């Protein structure tokens, strides 16, 4: 995995939205891109995973980011 700043505002925005659905999700710390070209987001208390597309959509066309897509991110949460 490689640390990246790509789509940083989208990643942070999705984490904040996912936190509404799952209050256990901690604070964004940094994110990485894995070998499947997905973002792994390190949080203050664990991690979540999301597609690059959802982060890009959040930045460019927020209306494309549905609650179901955010729920998938929230459901990927795992604690430390």
XYZ file of C-alpha atoms in Angstrom:
80
model
C 0.000 0.000 0.000
C 1.145 3.479 -0.806
C 0.171 6.587 1.105
C -1.594 9.137 -1.085
C -3.259 12.527 -0.913
C -5.324 11.831 -4.034
C -9.014 12.707 -3.587
C -8.307 13.795 0.002
C -11.367 16.036 0.324
C -13.615 13.293 -1.067
C -12.161 10.676 1.263
C -12.625 12.966 4.287
C -16.145 13.812 3.204
C -17.120 10.161 2.826
C -15.628 9.346 6.240
C -17.701 12.145 7.787
C -20.869 10.870 6.104
C -20.119 7.272 7.127
C -19.692 8.472 10.724
C -23.319 9.583 10.722
C -24.371 6.012 9.907
C -21.846 4.415 12.279
C -20.832 6.693 15.186
C -18.058 4.258 16.156
C -16.022 5.444 13.160
C -13.144 7.592 14.371
C -11.386 10.633 12.981
C -9.601 10.575 9.606
C -5.803 10.344 9.908
C -4.486 9.375 6.438
C -5.281 7.164 3.477
C -3.516 4.701 1.243
C -4.157 3.101 -2.125
C -3.950 -0.683 -2.200
C -3.131 -3.131 -4.975
C -6.833 -3.315 -5.915
C -6.851 0.496 -6.428
C -9.128 1.058 -3.427
C -8.538 3.492 -0.596
C -7.737 2.174 2.856
C -8.418 4.967 5.336
C -6.620 4.970 8.677
C -8.759 6.415 11.435
C -8.045 7.364 15.028
C -9.564 4.038 16.103
C -9.455 1.697 13.112
C -9.969 1.786 9.362
C -12.492 1.828 6.536
C -12.189 0.941 2.874
C -13.744 2.696 -0.100
C -13.526 2.784 -3.865
C -11.699 5.586 -5.604
C -14.902 6.277 -7.501
C -16.933 7.195 -4.409
C -14.253 9.670 -3.300
C -14.092 11.171 -6.799
C -17.880 11.374 -7.025
C -18.056 13.118 -3.653
C -15.638 15.770 -4.915
C -17.138 16.234 -8.381
C -20.833 15.349 -8.210
C -22.041 14.762 -4.670
C -25.542 13.849 -5.809
C -24.136 10.579 -7.226
C -23.118 9.489 -3.717
C -26.149 7.648 -2.386
C -26.815 6.560 1.168
C -26.345 2.924 0.078
C -22.843 3.670 -1.201
C -21.935 5.440 2.043
C -23.382 2.538 4.052
C -20.978 0.148 2.316
C -18.090 2.293 3.538
C -19.558 2.502 7.046
C -20.003 -1.292 7.062
C -16.341 -1.788 6.143
C -15.262 -0.233 9.463
C -12.956 -2.338 11.589
C -11.490 -1.225 14.900
C -7.819 -1.414 15.836
